[in-house]
PDB file of C-alpha atoms in Angstrom:
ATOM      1  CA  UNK A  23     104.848 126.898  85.949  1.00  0.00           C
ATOM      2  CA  UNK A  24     108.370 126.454  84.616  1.00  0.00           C
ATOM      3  CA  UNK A  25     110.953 124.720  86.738  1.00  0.00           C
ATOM      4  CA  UNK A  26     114.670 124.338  85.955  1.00  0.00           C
ATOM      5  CA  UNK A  27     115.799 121.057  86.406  1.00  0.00           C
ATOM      6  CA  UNK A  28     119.321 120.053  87.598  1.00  0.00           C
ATOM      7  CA  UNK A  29     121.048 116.956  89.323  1.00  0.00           C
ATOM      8  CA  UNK A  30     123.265 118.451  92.000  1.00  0.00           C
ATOM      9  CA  UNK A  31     127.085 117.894  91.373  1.00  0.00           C
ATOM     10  CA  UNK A  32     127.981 116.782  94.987  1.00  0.00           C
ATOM     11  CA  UNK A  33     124.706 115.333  96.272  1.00  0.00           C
ATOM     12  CA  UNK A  34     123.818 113.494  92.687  1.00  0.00           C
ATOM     13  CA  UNK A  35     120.318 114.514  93.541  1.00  0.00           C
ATOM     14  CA  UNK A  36     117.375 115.781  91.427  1.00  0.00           C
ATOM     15  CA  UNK A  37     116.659 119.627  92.159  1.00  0.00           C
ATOM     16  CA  UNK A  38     114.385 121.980  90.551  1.00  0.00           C
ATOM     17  CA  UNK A  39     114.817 126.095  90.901  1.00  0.00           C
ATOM     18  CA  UNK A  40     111.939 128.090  90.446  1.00  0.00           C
ATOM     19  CA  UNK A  41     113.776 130.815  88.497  1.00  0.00           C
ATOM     20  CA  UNK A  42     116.860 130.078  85.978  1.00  0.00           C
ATOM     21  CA  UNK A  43     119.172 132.523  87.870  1.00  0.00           C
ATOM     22  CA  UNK A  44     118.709 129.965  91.416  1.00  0.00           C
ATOM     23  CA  UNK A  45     120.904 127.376  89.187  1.00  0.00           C
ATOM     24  CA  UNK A  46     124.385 127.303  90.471  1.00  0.00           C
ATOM     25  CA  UNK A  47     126.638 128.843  88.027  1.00  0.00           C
ATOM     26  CA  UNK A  48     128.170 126.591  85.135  1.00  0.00           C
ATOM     27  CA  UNK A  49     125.383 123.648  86.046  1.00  0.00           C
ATOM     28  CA  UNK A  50     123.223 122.666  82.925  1.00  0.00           C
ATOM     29  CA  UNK A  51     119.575 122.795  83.865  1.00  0.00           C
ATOM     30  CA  UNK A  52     116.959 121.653  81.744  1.00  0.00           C
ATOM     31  CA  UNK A  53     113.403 124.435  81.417  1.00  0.00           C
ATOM     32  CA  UNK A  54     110.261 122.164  82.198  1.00  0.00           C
ATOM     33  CA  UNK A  55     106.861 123.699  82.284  1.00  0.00           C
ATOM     34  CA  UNK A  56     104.915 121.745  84.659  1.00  0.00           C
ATOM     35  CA  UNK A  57     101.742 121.574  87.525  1.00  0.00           C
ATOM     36  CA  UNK A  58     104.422 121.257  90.055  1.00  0.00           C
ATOM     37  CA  UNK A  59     108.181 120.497  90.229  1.00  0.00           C
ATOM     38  CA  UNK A  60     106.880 117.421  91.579  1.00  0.00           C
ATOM     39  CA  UNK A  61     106.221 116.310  88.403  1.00  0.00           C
ATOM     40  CA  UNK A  62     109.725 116.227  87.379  1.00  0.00           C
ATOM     41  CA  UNK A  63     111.621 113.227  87.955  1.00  0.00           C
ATOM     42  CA  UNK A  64     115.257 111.839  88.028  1.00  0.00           C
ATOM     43  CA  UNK A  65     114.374 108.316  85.849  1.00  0.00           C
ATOM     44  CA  UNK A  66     117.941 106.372  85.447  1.00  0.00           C
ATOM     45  CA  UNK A  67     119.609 108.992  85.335  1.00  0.00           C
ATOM     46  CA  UNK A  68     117.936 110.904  82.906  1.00  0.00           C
ATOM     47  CA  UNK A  69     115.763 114.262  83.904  1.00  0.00           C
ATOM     48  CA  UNK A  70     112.529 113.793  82.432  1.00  0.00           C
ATOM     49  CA  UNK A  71     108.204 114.913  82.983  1.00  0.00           C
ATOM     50  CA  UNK A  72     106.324 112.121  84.594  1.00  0.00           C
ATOM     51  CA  UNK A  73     104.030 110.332  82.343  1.00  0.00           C
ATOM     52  CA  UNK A  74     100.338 110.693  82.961  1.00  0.00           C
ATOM     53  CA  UNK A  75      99.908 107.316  83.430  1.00  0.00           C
ATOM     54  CA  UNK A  76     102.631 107.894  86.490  1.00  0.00           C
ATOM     55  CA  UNK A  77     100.798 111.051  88.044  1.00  0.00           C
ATOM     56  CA  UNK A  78      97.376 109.025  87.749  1.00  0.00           C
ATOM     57  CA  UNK A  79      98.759 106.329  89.815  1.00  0.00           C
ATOM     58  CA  UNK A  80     100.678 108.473  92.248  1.00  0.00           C
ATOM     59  CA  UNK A  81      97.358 110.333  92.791  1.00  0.00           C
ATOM     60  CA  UNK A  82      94.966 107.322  93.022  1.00  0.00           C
ATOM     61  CA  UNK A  83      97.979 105.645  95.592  1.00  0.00           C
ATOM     62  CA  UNK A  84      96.938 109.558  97.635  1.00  0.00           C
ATOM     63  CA  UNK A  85      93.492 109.630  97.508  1.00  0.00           C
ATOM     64  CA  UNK A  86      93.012 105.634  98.615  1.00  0.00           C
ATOM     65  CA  UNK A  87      95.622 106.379 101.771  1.00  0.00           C
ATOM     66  CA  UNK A  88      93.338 109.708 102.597  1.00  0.00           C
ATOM     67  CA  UNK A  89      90.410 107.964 102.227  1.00  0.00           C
ATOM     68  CA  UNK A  90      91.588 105.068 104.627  1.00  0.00           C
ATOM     69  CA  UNK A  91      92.656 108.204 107.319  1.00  0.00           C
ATOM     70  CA  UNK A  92      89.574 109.357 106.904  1.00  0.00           C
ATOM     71  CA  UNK A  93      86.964 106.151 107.230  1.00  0.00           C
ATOM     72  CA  UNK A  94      89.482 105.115 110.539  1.00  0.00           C
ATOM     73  CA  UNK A  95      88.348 108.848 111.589  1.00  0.00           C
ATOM     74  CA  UNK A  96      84.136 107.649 110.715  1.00  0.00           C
ATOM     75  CA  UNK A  97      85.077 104.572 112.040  1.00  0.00           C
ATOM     76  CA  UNK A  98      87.248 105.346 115.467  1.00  0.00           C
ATOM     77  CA  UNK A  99      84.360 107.135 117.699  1.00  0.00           C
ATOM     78  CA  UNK A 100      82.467 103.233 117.750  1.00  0.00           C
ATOM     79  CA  UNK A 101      85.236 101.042 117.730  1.00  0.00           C
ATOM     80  CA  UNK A 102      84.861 100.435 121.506  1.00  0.00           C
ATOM     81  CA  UNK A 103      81.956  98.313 120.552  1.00  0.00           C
ATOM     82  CA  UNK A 104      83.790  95.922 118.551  1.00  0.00           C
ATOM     83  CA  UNK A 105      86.157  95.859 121.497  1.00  0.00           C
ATOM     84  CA  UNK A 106      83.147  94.963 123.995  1.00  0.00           C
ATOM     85  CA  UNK A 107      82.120  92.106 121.481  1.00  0.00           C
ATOM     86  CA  UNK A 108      85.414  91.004 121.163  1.00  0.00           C
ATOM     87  CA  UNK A 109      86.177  90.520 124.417  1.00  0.00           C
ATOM     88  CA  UNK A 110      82.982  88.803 124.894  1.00  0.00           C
ATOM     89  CA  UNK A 111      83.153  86.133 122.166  1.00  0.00           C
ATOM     90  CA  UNK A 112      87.180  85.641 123.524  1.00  0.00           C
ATOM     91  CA  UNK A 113      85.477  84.565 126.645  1.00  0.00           C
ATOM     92  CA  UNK A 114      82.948  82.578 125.298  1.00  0.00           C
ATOM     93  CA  UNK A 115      80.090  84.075 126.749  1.00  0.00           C
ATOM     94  CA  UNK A 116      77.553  84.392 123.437  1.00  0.00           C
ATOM     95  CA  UNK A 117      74.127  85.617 125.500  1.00  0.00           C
ATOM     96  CA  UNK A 118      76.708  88.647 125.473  1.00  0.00           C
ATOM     97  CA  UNK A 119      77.601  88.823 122.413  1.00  0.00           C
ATOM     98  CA  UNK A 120      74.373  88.609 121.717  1.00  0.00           C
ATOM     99  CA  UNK A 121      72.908  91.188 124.103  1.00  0.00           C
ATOM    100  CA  UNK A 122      75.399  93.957 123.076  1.00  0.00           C
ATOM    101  CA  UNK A 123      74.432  93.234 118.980  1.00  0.00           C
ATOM    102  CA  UNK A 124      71.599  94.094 120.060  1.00  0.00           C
ATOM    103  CA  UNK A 125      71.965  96.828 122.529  1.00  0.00           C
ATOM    104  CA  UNK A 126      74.499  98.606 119.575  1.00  0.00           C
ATOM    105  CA  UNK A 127      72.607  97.435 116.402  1.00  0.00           C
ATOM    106  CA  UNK A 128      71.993 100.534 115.135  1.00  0.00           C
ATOM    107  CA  UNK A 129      75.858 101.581 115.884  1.00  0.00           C
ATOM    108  CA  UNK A 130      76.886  98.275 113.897  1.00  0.00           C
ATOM    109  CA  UNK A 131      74.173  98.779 110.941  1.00  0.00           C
ATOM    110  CA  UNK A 132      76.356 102.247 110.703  1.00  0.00           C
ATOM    111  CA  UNK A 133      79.740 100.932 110.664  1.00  0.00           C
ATOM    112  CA  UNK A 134      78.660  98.561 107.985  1.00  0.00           C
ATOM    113  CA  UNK A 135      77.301 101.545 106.124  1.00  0.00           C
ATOM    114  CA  UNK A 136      80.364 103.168 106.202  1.00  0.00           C
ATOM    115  CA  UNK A 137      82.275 100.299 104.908  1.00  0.00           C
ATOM    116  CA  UNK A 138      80.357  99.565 102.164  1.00  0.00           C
ATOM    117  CA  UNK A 139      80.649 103.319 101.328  1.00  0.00           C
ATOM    118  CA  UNK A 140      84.470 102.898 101.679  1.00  0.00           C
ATOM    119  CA  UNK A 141      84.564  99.953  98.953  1.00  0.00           C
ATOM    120  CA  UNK A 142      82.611 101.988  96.718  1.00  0.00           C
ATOM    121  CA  UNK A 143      84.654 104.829  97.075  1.00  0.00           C
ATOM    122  CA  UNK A 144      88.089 102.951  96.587  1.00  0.00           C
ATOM    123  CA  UNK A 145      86.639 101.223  93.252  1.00  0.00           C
ATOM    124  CA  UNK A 146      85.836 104.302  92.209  1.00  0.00           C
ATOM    125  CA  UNK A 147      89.029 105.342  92.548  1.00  0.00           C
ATOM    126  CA  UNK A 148      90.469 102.467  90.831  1.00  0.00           C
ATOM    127  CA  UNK A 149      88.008 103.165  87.830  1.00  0.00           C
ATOM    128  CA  UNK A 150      89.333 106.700  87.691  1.00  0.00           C
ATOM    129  CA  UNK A 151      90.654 106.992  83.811  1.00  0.00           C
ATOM    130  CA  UNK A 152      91.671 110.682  84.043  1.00  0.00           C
ATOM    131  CA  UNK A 153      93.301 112.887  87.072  1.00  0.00           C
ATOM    132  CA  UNK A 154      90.505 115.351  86.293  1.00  0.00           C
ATOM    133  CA  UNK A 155      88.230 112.558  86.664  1.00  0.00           C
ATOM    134  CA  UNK A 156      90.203 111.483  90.375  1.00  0.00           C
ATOM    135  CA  UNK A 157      90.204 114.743  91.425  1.00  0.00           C
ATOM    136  CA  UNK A 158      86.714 115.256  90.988  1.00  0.00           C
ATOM    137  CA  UNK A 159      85.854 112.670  93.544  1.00  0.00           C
ATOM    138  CA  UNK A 160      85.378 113.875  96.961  1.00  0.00           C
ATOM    139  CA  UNK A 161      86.463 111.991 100.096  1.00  0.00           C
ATOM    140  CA  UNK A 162      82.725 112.622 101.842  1.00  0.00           C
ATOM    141  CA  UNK A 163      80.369 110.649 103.836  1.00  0.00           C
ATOM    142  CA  UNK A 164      77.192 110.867 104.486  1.00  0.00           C
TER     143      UNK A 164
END
């Protein structure tokens, strides 16, 4: 997609126009030819593409904050659980703490699960060398 590029004379703020005629008359604008006009940035002053390196880590930053959302989503429908043994161990009284471990073990083996899967899933992340390769991975459990 091509973008014109252009720091606004009153606001001294980075804008992008989809089409060269949307430039304000006698404003320079720089042609870019780009994913999105989010890729163009306003870098000390200077108009300029972001650097792969800086839409890999803008992207990896996304996916790890949607993948949190979602594994607090997983996570949410049990968390009265941890609540109950919580409360119980604040109070001291370990036959229930004990008792609900129990009564909820398979509920707790679960969460675990999906934590482990979370860890996994952010490393994986991390490892990502390539936006193709980031993109590829999909925010899934189960």
């Amino acid at each position: 997609m091509k973008v014109w590029a252009y720091i606004h004379p009153q606001l001294n703020i980075l804008c992008c126009a989809l089409l060269p005629e949307a430039v304000p008359q006698g404003i320079q604008a720089i042609e870019f030819d780009v994913e999105t006009p989010d890729d163009v940035i306003l870098d000390n002053g200077q108009i300029r593409v972001k650097t792969e390196a800086e839409k890999l880590a803008e992207e990896k930053q996304r996916k790890i904050e949607n993948l949190k959302r979602y594994v607090a989503t997983l996570l949410e429908p049990t968390d009265y659980i941890i609540l109950k043994i919580s409360e119980a161990q604040a109070l001291g009284d370990m036959n229930e703490v004990e008792q609900l471990k129990q009564k909820y073990a398979t509920q707790l083996q679960q969460r675990e699960a999906i934590r482990q899967w979370n860890e996994q899933m952010k490393q994986a992340i991390r490892d990502a060398k390539t936006l193709e390769e980031l993109r590829s991975i999909e925010i899934r459990y189960g």
